[in-house]
CSV table of C-alpha atoms and ligand atoms in Angstrom, one decimal:
chain,number,residue,atom,x,y,z
A,1,MET,CA,-21.8,-16.5,-14.5
A,2,GLU,CA,-18.2,-15.5,-13.6
A,3,ASN,CA,-17.5,-13.5,-10.9
A,4,ILE,CA,-14.2,-11.5,-11.6
A,5,VAL,CA,-11.9,-9.0,-10.1
A,6,ILE,CA,-10.0,-6.7,-11.9
A,7,LEU,CA,-6.6,-5.5,-10.7
A,8,GLY,CA,-5.3,-2.1,-12.2
A,9,ALA,CA,-8.9,-1.6,-13.5
A,10,THR,CA,-8.3,2.0,-14.1
A,11,GLY,CA,-5.8,1.3,-16.5
A,12,SER,CA,-5.2,0.4,-20.3
A,13,ILE,CA,-5.6,-3.1,-19.8
A,14,GLY,CA,-8.3,-2.9,-17.2
A,15,THR,CA,-10.5,-0.4,-19.0
A,16,SER,CA,-9.9,-2.7,-22.5
A,17,THR,CA,-11.1,-5.7,-20.5
A,18,LEU,CA,-14.1,-3.9,-18.8
A,19,GLU,CA,-14.9,-2.3,-22.3
A,20,LEU,CA,-15.0,-6.2,-23.4
A,21,LEU,CA,-17.3,-7.4,-20.5
A,22,THR,CA,-19.9,-4.8,-20.2
A,23,GLN,CA,-21.2,-6.4,-23.6
A,24,PHE,CA,-21.4,-9.7,-21.5
A,25,PRO,CA,-23.8,-9.0,-18.4
A,26,ASP,CA,-24.8,-12.4,-18.4
A,27,ARG,CA,-21.8,-13.9,-18.4
A,28,PHE,CA,-19.7,-11.8,-15.7
A,29,ARG,CA,-20.7,-10.2,-12.5
A,30,VAL,CA,-17.8,-7.4,-11.6
A,31,ARG,CA,-17.2,-8.3,-7.9
A,32,LEU,CA,-14.1,-6.2,-6.9
A,33,LEU,CA,-12.3,-3.3,-8.9
A,34,VAL,CA,-8.7,-2.1,-7.8
A,35,ALA,CA,-6.8,0.5,-8.7
A,36,ASN,CA,-4.4,2.8,-7.1
A,37,ARG,CA,-5.9,6.5,-7.0
A,38,GLN,CA,-7.8,7.4,-9.8
A,39,VAL,CA,-11.2,8.6,-8.1
A,40,ASP,CA,-13.1,10.0,-11.1
A,41,LYS,CA,-12.5,7.0,-13.4
A,42,MET,CA,-13.2,4.7,-10.8
A,43,ARG,CA,-16.7,6.8,-9.8
A,44,ASP,CA,-17.4,6.2,-13.9
A,45,TRP,CA,-16.8,2.3,-13.5
A,46,ILE,CA,-19.1,2.3,-10.2
A,47,SER,CA,-22.1,3.8,-12.2
A,48,LEU,CA,-21.4,2.0,-15.6
A,49,VAL,CA,-20.7,-1.2,-14.1
A,50,GLN,CA,-21.7,-1.4,-10.3
A,51,PRO,CA,-19.4,-4.0,-8.6
A,52,GLU,CA,-19.9,-5.7,-5.3
A,53,TYR,CA,-16.4,-3.7,-4.1
A,54,VAL,CA,-13.7,-1.3,-5.1
A,55,ALA,CA,-10.9,-0.4,-3.8
A,56,LEU,CA,-8.4,2.4,-4.3
A,57,ILE,CA,-5.2,1.5,-2.7
A,58,ASP,CA,-4.1,5.3,-1.9
A,59,PRO,CA,-5.8,6.1,1.3
A,60,GLU,CA,-6.9,9.9,0.6
A,61,ALA,CA,-8.1,9.0,-2.7
A,62,ALA,CA,-10.2,5.7,-1.1
A,63,ALA,CA,-11.4,8.2,1.6
A,64,LEU,CA,-12.2,10.8,-1.6
A,65,LEU,CA,-14.6,8.3,-3.4
A,66,LYS,CA,-16.4,7.2,-0.1
A,67,SER,CA,-17.3,10.4,0.6
A,68,THR,CA,-18.3,11.6,-3.1
A,69,LEU,CA,-20.0,8.3,-4.0
A,70,PRO,CA,-24.1,9.2,-4.8
A,71,HIS,CA,-26.6,8.4,-2.3
A,72,GLY,CA,-27.8,5.0,-2.0
A,73,CYS,CA,-24.8,3.5,-3.7
A,74,GLN,CA,-24.6,-0.2,-3.3
A,75,THR,CA,-20.9,-0.5,-4.0
A,76,GLN,CA,-18.7,-1.2,-1.1
A,77,VAL,CA,-15.6,0.8,-0.8
A,78,LEU,CA,-12.8,-1.9,0.7
A,79,ASP,CA,-9.8,0.1,2.6
A,80,THR,CA,-7.2,-2.4,3.5
A,81,THR,CA,-4.7,-5.0,0.9
A,82,GLU,CA,-5.9,-7.8,3.5
A,83,GLN,CA,-9.6,-6.9,2.7
A,84,VAL,CA,-8.6,-7.0,-1.0
A,85,THR,CA,-6.7,-10.3,-0.6
A,86,GLN,CA,-9.8,-11.6,1.2
A,87,ILE,CA,-12.0,-11.0,-2.0
A,88,ILE,CA,-9.8,-12.2,-3.8
A,89,VAL,CA,-9.2,-15.9,-2.9
A,90,ASP,CA,-13.1,-16.0,-1.2
A,91,ALA,CA,-14.8,-18.9,-2.9
A,92,SER,CA,-17.3,-17.2,-4.9
A,93,THR,CA,-14.4,-15.4,-7.2
A,94,THR,CA,-13.9,-17.4,-10.0
A,95,THR,CA,-11.7,-15.0,-12.4
A,96,VAL,CA,-8.8,-12.7,-11.2
A,97,VAL,CA,-7.4,-10.0,-14.3
A,98,SER,CA,-3.7,-9.3,-13.0
A,99,ALA,CA,-3.1,-5.6,-14.7
A,100,ILE,CA,-1.7,-3.3,-11.8
A,101,VAL,CA,1.7,-2.3,-13.3
A,102,GLY,CA,5.0,-3.4,-11.8
A,103,ALA,CA,5.7,-5.0,-8.7
A,104,ALA,CA,2.9,-3.6,-7.4
A,105,GLY,CA,1.2,-6.4,-8.8
A,106,LEU,CA,2.6,-9.4,-7.4
A,107,HIS,CA,0.9,-9.6,-3.9
A,108,PHE,CA,-2.4,-9.8,-5.1
A,109,THR,CA,-1.8,-12.0,-8.2
A,110,TRP,CA,0.2,-14.7,-5.9
A,111,ALA,CA,-3.0,-14.5,-3.7
A,112,ALA,CA,-4.8,-15.6,-6.8
A,113,ILE,CA,-2.7,-18.0,-7.8
A,114,GLN,CA,-2.4,-19.7,-4.2
A,115,ALA,CA,-6.2,-19.8,-4.0
A,116,GLY,CA,-6.0,-21.7,-7.2
A,117,LYS,CA,-7.9,-19.3,-9.6
A,118,LYS,CA,-8.7,-18.7,-12.8
A,119,VAL,CA,-5.8,-15.9,-14.1
A,120,LEU,CA,-6.0,-13.8,-16.9
A,121,LEU,CA,-2.5,-12.7,-16.3
A,122,ALA,CA,-1.0,-9.4,-17.9
A,123,ASN,CA,1.0,-8.2,-14.9
A,124,LYS,CA,4.4,-9.6,-15.9
A,125,GLU,CA,6.3,-8.1,-13.5
A,126,SER,CA,4.9,-10.9,-11.2
A,127,LEU,CA,6.8,-13.8,-13.3
A,128,VAL,CA,9.8,-11.7,-13.9
A,129,MET,CA,10.4,-11.6,-10.3
A,130,SER,CA,9.0,-15.0,-9.0
A,131,GLY,CA,8.2,-17.2,-11.9
A,132,GLU,CA,9.8,-20.4,-10.7
A,133,LEU,CA,8.0,-19.9,-7.5
A,134,PHE,CA,4.9,-19.0,-9.2
A,135,MET,CA,4.2,-21.7,-11.7
A,136,ALA,CA,5.2,-24.4,-9.1
A,137,GLU,CA,2.5,-22.5,-7.1
A,138,ALA,CA,-0.2,-22.9,-9.6
A,139,GLU,CA,0.9,-26.6,-10.0
A,140,ARG,CA,0.3,-27.1,-6.5
A,141,SER,CA,-3.1,-25.2,-6.6
A,142,GLY,CA,-4.5,-25.8,-9.5
A,143,ALA,CA,-4.6,-22.1,-10.8
A,144,GLN,CA,-5.4,-21.6,-14.5
A,145,ILE,CA,-3.2,-19.2,-16.0
A,146,LEU,CA,-4.0,-17.6,-19.5
A,147,PRO,CA,-1.8,-14.8,-21.0
A,148,VAL,CA,-2.8,-11.4,-22.1
A,149,ASP,CA,0.4,-9.9,-23.2
A,150,SER,CA,-0.1,-9.9,-26.7
A,151,GLU,CA,3.3,-12.3,-27.3
A,152,HIS,CA,2.3,-15.1,-24.9
A,153,ASN,CA,-1.1,-15.1,-25.7
A,154,ALA,CA,-0.2,-15.7,-29.4
A,155,ILE,CA,2.4,-18.4,-28.1
A,156,PHE,CA,-0.4,-19.6,-26.3
A,157,GLN,CA,-3.1,-20.1,-29.0
A,158,CYS,CA,0.2,-21.7,-31.5
A,159,LEU,CA,0.8,-24.2,-29.0
A,160,PRO,CA,-0.6,-27.6,-28.9
A,161,GLU,CA,-4.0,-28.0,-26.6
A,162,SER,CA,-2.0,-30.8,-24.3
A,163,ILE,CA,0.5,-27.8,-23.2
A,164,GLN,CA,-2.8,-25.4,-23.3
A,165,ALA,CA,-4.3,-27.4,-20.5
A,166,ASN,CA,-1.4,-27.3,-18.3
A,167,LEU,CA,0.9,-24.8,-18.8
A,168,GLU,CA,2.6,-25.6,-15.2
A,169,ARG,CA,4.0,-29.3,-16.7
A,170,GLY,CA,4.2,-29.1,-20.5
A,171,SER,CA,7.0,-29.8,-22.4
A,172,LEU,CA,7.9,-28.0,-25.4
A,173,THR,CA,10.0,-30.4,-26.9
A,174,ARG,CA,7.9,-33.6,-26.1
A,175,ALA,CA,5.4,-31.6,-28.0
A,176,GLY,CA,7.4,-31.4,-30.6
A,177,ILE,CA,8.5,-27.9,-30.5
A,178,GLU,CA,11.6,-26.2,-31.7
A,179,LYS,CA,11.4,-22.9,-30.0
A,180,ILE,CA,9.1,-19.8,-29.4
A,181,LEU,CA,9.7,-16.7,-32.0
A,182,LEU,CA,9.1,-13.6,-30.0
A,183,THR,CA,8.6,-10.7,-31.8
A,184,ALA,CA,9.2,-7.3,-31.1
A,185,SER,CA,8.0,-4.1,-32.7
A,186,GLY,CA,11.3,-2.0,-31.6
A,187,GLY,CA,9.6,0.7,-30.0
A,188,PRO,CA,9.3,4.5,-31.2
A,189,PHE,CA,12.9,4.6,-31.3
A,190,LEU,CA,13.8,1.4,-33.6
A,191,HIS,CA,15.8,3.9,-36.5
A,192,ALA,CA,17.3,6.5,-33.8
A,193,THR,CA,21.2,7.3,-33.6
A,194,PRO,CA,22.7,7.1,-29.9
A,195,ALA,CA,22.8,10.2,-29.9
A,196,GLN,CA,19.1,11.1,-30.3
A,197,LEU,CA,18.7,8.4,-28.2
A,198,ALA,CA,20.5,10.4,-24.7
A,199,GLN,CA,17.9,13.4,-26.0
A,200,VAL,CA,14.7,11.6,-25.9
A,201,SER,CA,12.3,13.3,-24.0
A,202,PRO,CA,9.2,11.5,-21.5
A,203,ALA,CA,6.8,12.6,-23.8
A,204,GLN,CA,8.6,11.3,-27.1
A,205,ALA,CA,9.4,7.8,-25.2
A,206,CYS,CA,5.5,7.1,-24.8
A,207,GLN,CA,4.3,7.4,-28.3
A,208,HIS,CA,4.5,4.2,-29.2
A,209,PRO,CA,4.1,3.6,-33.2
A,210,ASN,CA,1.5,0.4,-33.1
A,211,TRP,CA,0.1,0.2,-29.3
A,212,SER,CA,-1.9,3.0,-26.8
A,213,MET,CA,-0.2,1.8,-23.1
A,214,GLY,CA,0.5,2.9,-19.5
A,215,PRO,CA,3.3,5.0,-19.3
A,216,LYS,CA,5.5,2.3,-17.7
A,217,ILE,CA,5.3,-0.3,-20.4
A,218,SER,CA,5.7,2.3,-23.2
A,219,VAL,CA,9.4,3.7,-21.8
A,220,ASP,CA,10.1,0.2,-21.3
A,221,SER,CA,8.8,-0.4,-25.2
A,222,ALA,CA,11.2,2.4,-26.1
A,223,THR,CA,14.1,0.9,-24.4
A,224,MET,CA,13.6,-2.6,-25.2
A,225,MET,CA,13.4,-3.5,-21.7
A,226,ASN,CA,9.5,-4.9,-22.1
A,227,LYS,CA,10.9,-7.5,-24.7
A,228,GLY,CA,13.6,-8.6,-22.0
A,229,LEU,CA,11.0,-8.7,-19.4
A,230,GLU,CA,8.9,-11.2,-22.1
A,231,TYR,CA,11.7,-13.1,-22.7
A,232,ILE,CA,12.1,-13.7,-19.0
A,233,GLU,CA,7.9,-13.9,-19.0
A,234,ALA,CA,8.0,-17.1,-21.7
A,235,ARG,CA,11.0,-18.8,-20.2
A,236,TRP,CA,8.4,-19.4,-17.1
A,237,LEU,CA,5.2,-19.5,-18.9
A,238,PHE,CA,6.1,-21.9,-21.2
A,239,ASP,CA,9.1,-23.6,-18.8
A,240,ALA,CA,11.3,-22.6,-22.5
A,241,GLN,CA,15.2,-23.2,-22.1
A,242,PRO,CA,17.5,-20.2,-23.5
A,243,ASP,CA,17.9,-22.2,-26.9
A,244,GLN,CA,14.3,-22.2,-27.4
A,245,ILE,CA,13.3,-18.6,-27.4
A,246,GLU,CA,14.4,-16.6,-30.1
A,247,ILE,CA,13.5,-12.6,-30.6
A,248,VAL,CA,12.5,-11.1,-33.7
A,249,VAL,CA,12.5,-7.6,-34.7
A,250,HIS,CA,9.1,-6.7,-36.8
A,251,PRO,CA,8.1,-3.2,-36.5
A,252,GLU,CA,4.4,-3.6,-38.1
A,253,SER,CA,3.3,-5.6,-34.8
A,254,VAL,CA,0.9,-7.8,-37.3
A,255,ILE,CA,2.6,-11.2,-36.2
A,256,HIS,CA,2.4,-11.2,-32.9
A,257,SER,CA,4.4,-14.0,-32.1
A,258,MET,CA,5.2,-17.6,-33.4
A,259,VAL,CA,6.4,-21.1,-32.8
A,260,GLN,CA,8.3,-23.6,-34.4
A,261,PHE,CA,7.9,-27.3,-34.6
A,262,GLN,CA,10.3,-29.9,-35.2
A,263,ASP,CA,9.0,-31.0,-38.6
A,264,GLY,CA,9.8,-27.6,-39.8
A,265,SER,CA,6.4,-25.9,-39.8
A,266,THR,CA,6.0,-22.4,-38.1
A,267,LEU,CA,2.3,-21.5,-36.3
A,268,ALA,CA,1.7,-17.5,-36.2
A,269,GLN,CA,-1.1,-15.4,-34.4
A,270,MET,CA,-1.9,-12.5,-36.4
A,271,GLY,CA,-4.2,-9.7,-35.7
A,272,GLN,CA,-4.9,-6.0,-35.3
A,273,ALA,CA,-2.4,-4.4,-32.4
A,274,ASP,CA,-5.2,-4.1,-29.9
A,275,MET,CA,-5.2,-5.4,-26.6
A,276,LYS,CA,-9.2,-6.2,-26.5
A,277,ILE,CA,-7.9,-9.0,-29.0
A,278,PRO,CA,-5.9,-11.0,-26.5
A,279,ILE,CA,-8.3,-10.1,-23.7
A,280,GLY,CA,-10.8,-11.4,-25.3
A,281,HIS,CA,-9.3,-14.5,-25.9
A,282,CYS,CA,-8.4,-15.1,-22.5
A,283,LEU,CA,-11.8,-14.2,-21.3
A,284,PHE,CA,-13.9,-16.6,-23.4
A,285,TYR,CA,-10.9,-19.4,-23.4
A,286,PRO,CA,-11.3,-22.0,-25.0
A,287,LYS,CA,-14.4,-21.1,-26.8
A,288,ARG,CA,-14.3,-18.2,-29.9
A,289,GLN,CA,-16.7,-15.2,-29.1
A,290,ALA,CA,-17.6,-12.1,-31.4
A,291,THR,CA,-16.8,-9.1,-29.4
A,292,GLY,CA,-16.6,-6.3,-32.4
A,293,MET,CA,-12.7,-6.8,-32.9
A,294,ALA,CA,-12.3,-6.6,-36.8
A,295,ALA,CA,-10.0,-9.2,-38.5
A,296,LEU,CA,-6.9,-8.4,-40.4
A,297,ASP,CA,-7.6,-7.1,-44.4
A,298,PHE,CA,-4.7,-8.6,-45.7
A,299,LYS,CA,-5.6,-6.8,-49.0
A,300,GLN,CA,-4.3,-3.6,-47.2
A,301,LEU,CA,-1.6,-5.1,-45.2
A,302,GLY,CA,1.5,-4.1,-47.3
A,303,SER,CA,4.6,-6.2,-46.8
A,304,LEU,CA,5.7,-7.7,-43.5
A,305,THR,CA,9.4,-6.9,-42.2
A,306,PHE,CA,11.9,-8.9,-39.8
A,307,PHE,CA,15.5,-8.8,-38.5
A,308,GLU,CA,17.8,-9.4,-35.5
A,309,PRO,CA,17.1,-6.8,-32.8
A,310,ASP,CA,20.4,-4.2,-32.0
A,311,LEU,CA,21.7,-5.4,-28.5
A,312,LYS,CA,24.0,-2.6,-28.2
A,313,LYS,CA,21.8,0.0,-29.5
A,314,PHE,CA,18.8,-1.4,-26.5
A,315,PRO,CA,21.0,-2.4,-23.9
A,316,ASN,CA,18.0,-3.2,-21.8
A,317,LEU,CA,17.4,-6.6,-23.5
A,318,ARG,CA,21.0,-7.7,-23.2
A,319,LEU,CA,20.4,-7.5,-19.3
A,320,ALA,CA,17.4,-9.1,-19.6
A,321,ILE,CA,18.9,-11.6,-21.3
A,322,GLN,CA,21.7,-12.1,-19.1
A,323,ALA,CA,19.3,-11.8,-15.6
A,324,CYS,CA,17.2,-14.3,-16.9
A,325,ASN,CA,19.8,-16.9,-17.2
A,326,ALA,CA,21.6,-16.1,-13.8
A,327,GLY,CA,18.1,-16.3,-11.8
A,328,GLN,CA,15.3,-15.2,-10.0
A,329,ALA,CA,17.4,-12.9,-8.1
A,330,ALA,CA,18.6,-10.9,-10.7
A,331,THR,CA,15.6,-10.8,-12.4
A,332,THR,CA,14.1,-9.8,-9.3
A,333,ALA,CA,17.0,-6.8,-9.3
A,334,LEU,CA,16.8,-5.6,-12.9
A,335,ASN,CA,12.9,-5.6,-12.3
A,336,ALA,CA,13.0,-3.2,-9.0
A,337,ALA,CA,16.3,-1.1,-10.8
A,338,ASN,CA,13.9,-0.3,-14.0
A,339,GLU,CA,11.1,0.7,-12.0
A,340,ILE,CA,12.8,3.0,-10.0
A,341,ALA,CA,14.9,4.5,-12.8
A,342,VAL,CA,11.8,4.4,-15.3
A,343,ALA,CA,9.5,7.0,-12.9
A,344,ALA,CA,13.0,8.6,-12.6
A,345,PHE,CA,12.9,9.3,-16.3
A,346,LEU,CA,9.3,10.0,-16.5
A,347,LYS,CA,9.6,12.5,-13.6
A,348,GLY,CA,12.8,14.6,-15.9
A,349,LYS,CA,15.2,13.3,-12.9
A,350,ILE,CA,17.2,10.9,-15.4
A,351,ALA,CA,18.1,11.0,-19.3
A,352,PHE,CA,16.6,8.1,-21.5
A,353,THR,CA,20.0,6.5,-21.6
A,354,ASP,CA,20.4,6.8,-17.8
A,355,ILE,CA,17.7,3.5,-17.4
A,356,ALA,CA,19.6,0.8,-19.0
A,357,GLU,CA,22.8,2.7,-17.3
A,358,MET,CA,21.1,2.1,-13.9
A,359,ASN,CA,20.4,-1.3,-14.2
A,360,GLU,CA,23.4,-2.4,-15.3
A,361,THR,CA,25.2,-0.8,-12.4
A,362,CYS,CA,22.7,-2.5,-10.0
A,363,LEU,CA,23.2,-6.0,-11.6
A,364,GLU,CA,26.6,-5.6,-10.6
A,365,GLU,CA,26.5,-4.3,-7.5
A,366,MET,CA,23.7,-6.6,-6.4
A,367,PRO,CA,25.4,-9.4,-3.9
A,368,ALA,CA,24.1,-13.0,-4.4
A,369,MET,CA,20.7,-13.5,-2.9
A,370,ALA,CA,18.5,-16.3,-2.5
A,371,THR,CA,14.6,-16.4,-3.7
A,372,ASN,CA,13.4,-19.3,-2.1
A,373,THR,CA,10.2,-18.1,-1.0
A,374,LEU,CA,8.0,-15.3,-1.8
A,375,ASP,CA,9.6,-13.2,1.3
A,376,ASP,CA,13.3,-14.0,-0.3
A,377,ILE,CA,12.1,-12.5,-3.5
A,378,LEU,CA,10.5,-8.8,-1.5
A,379,TRP,CA,13.9,-8.8,0.3
A,380,VAL,CA,15.8,-8.3,-3.5
A,381,ASP,CA,13.3,-6.0,-4.9
A,382,GLN,CA,13.9,-3.8,-1.7
A,383,ARG,CA,17.5,-3.9,-1.9
A,384,ALA,CA,17.7,-2.7,-5.6
A,385,ARG,CA,15.0,-0.4,-5.3
A,386,THR,CA,16.8,0.9,-2.3
A,387,TRP,CA,20.4,1.3,-4.4
A,388,VAL,CA,18.9,2.7,-7.4
A,389,ILE,CA,16.8,5.4,-5.4
A,390,ASP,CA,20.5,6.2,-3.6
A,391,GLN,CA,22.1,6.2,-6.6
A,392,ILE,CA,19.7,8.7,-8.5
A,393,GLU,CA,19.5,10.9,-5.4
A,394,LYS,CA,23.4,11.1,-5.6
A,395,ARG,CA,23.0,12.2,-9.1
A,396,VAL,CA,20.6,14.8,-9.0
A,397,ASP,CA,22.5,16.4,-5.8
A,398,LEU,CA,25.7,16.6,-8.1
A,399,CYS,CA,23.5,19.0,-10.8
B,1,LIG,P1,-1.3,1.7,-16.6
B,1,LIG,O1,-0.6,2.5,-16.2
B,1,LIG,O2,-2.2,2.1,-17.9
B,1,LIG,O3,-2.7,1.0,-15.4
B,1,LIG,C1,-1.9,0.5,-14.0
B,1,LIG,C2,-3.1,0.0,-13.3
B,1,LIG,O4,-2.8,-0.6,-12.0
B,1,LIG,C3,-4.1,1.7,-12.9
B,1,LIG,O5,-5.1,1.3,-12.9
B,1,LIG,C4,-3.2,2.0,-12.0
B,1,LIG,O6,-4.8,2.5,-10.9
B,1,LIG,C5,-2.9,0.5,-11.2
B,1,LIG,N1,-2.2,0.8,-10.1
B,1,LIG,C6,-0.7,1.3,-9.9
B,1,LIG,N2,-0.2,0.9,-8.7
B,1,LIG,C7,-1.1,0.0,-8.0
B,1,LIG,C8,-0.9,-0.3,-6.7
B,1,LIG,N3,0.6,0.1,-5.9
B,1,LIG,N4,-2.0,-0.9,-5.7
B,1,LIG,C9,-3.1,-1.1,-6.8
B,1,LIG,N5,-2.8,-0.6,-8.1
B,1,LIG,C10,-2.1,-0.1,-8.9
B,1,LIG,O7,-0.2,0.0,-17.2
B,1,LIG,P2,-1.1,-1.0,-18.3
B,1,LIG,O8,-0.9,-0.4,-19.6
B,1,LIG,O9,-2.3,-1.0,-18.4
B,1,LIG,O10,-0.2,-2.2,-18.0
B,1,LIG,C11,-0.5,-3.1,-16.6
B,1,LIG,C12,0.3,-4.4,-16.9
B,1,LIG,O11,-0.3,-5.1,-17.9
B,1,LIG,C13,1.7,-4.3,-16.5
B,1,LIG,O12,2.2,-5.2,-15.9
B,1,LIG,C14,2.0,-4.2,-18.3
B,1,LIG,O13,3.4,-4.7,-18.4
B,1,LIG,C15,0.7,-5.7,-18.4
B,1,LIG,N6,0.5,-5.3,-20.2
B,1,LIG,C16,0.2,-4.1,-20.7
B,1,LIG,C17,0.0,-4.1,-21.6
B,1,LIG,C18,-0.6,-2.6,-22.4
B,1,LIG,O14,-1.4,-3.2,-23.6
B,1,LIG,N7,-0.8,-1.5,-21.8
B,1,LIG,C19,0.1,-4.6,-22.6
B,1,LIG,C20,0.4,-6.0,-22.5
B,1,LIG,C21,0.8,-6.4,-20.8
B,2,LIG,MG1,3.8,-7.7,-25.0
């Protein structure tokens, strides 16, 4: 029996995870569900899976949830982040699904890594911000990281067992690997003109052609920042050097990424564009378990296409690669700037093309800063956020 904590339980990944888990009540016991403020959805999960604990980080939402739970409900509502952290690190918790969106996921994910848990990692922002420290901490604590992000899960599946068993110490070169091919759908605006991009609305940006996801990652996919964040994620997860990661646009999203070997072979992982496949892989790893997901029917697929990403049209991708080469302060600042800019775009405060502009100016403005500890990283994150919020307020005032 695994005792599982799900961070981001009401979101897209959290929901898919819980829909899979509920099929296997003898295998998983839900200890704790964490979300921000979705009272109704959390109440539904409480009645369906009867977790030991739940937490809503927003105090008003937590109070509302508490006051509306049915009489006799056994689930305890936690009030503070300290209580949540205690359950995460508690000896009886075996597994933590990290699926909070954004930098807000770092604190709890870090606690799980420090405590040496099995961590199913969807929250890519944790690695973008603190990848170097994060992987070193996992090595120290013995935490097992299983990548949920579909591309990283695909790469993981194509890697030799020797690396799968020890991601923190594995060497791509020693394992005979030439490079990782990170595939990208290109998002909903792959063929849009620059003039069309300037007019994109939040609703259009959230309409991904292949995947159903939360609003922030949907906008990131539309600007291709998501692929930039994934480039940084791959750099740390697999200790890949810049010349060992190549981004390939593949609009059909059938191949979820590939690994190319020095002997000229390439291994690819393929499947439907449904996150239940990589989540199910992680939940049951190293075994394969039927979860009701259908395999591909190659006779129905049609052709698969591949081409180079357009870094001019999608400057966020170029910025992320540059930040990755510059180091953790740059990737943390870029991630923070992007979160603020995407939130402002979703609220209609700035244009779609302003997101990359804000990100670029923020990177240029940030001074060199040390990132030797998690506190250093949180300081860089805060500084970049404050700077971008200030820029957006000035711009809104001018309108
Ligand atoms: P989502 O917006 O659907 O859900 C986000 C979840 O995080 C919600 O449960 C929300 O309540 C919770 N949350 C937000 N702020 C919080 C806070 N301050 N404290 C606690 N909980 C908070 O997002 P999603 O699409 O499920 O993505 C979650 C993560 O998984 C992201 O990092 C994303 O990049 C990654 N990911 C998602 C997909 C996908 O297909 N959705 C694929 C790969 C990776
Ligand atoms: Mg992905």
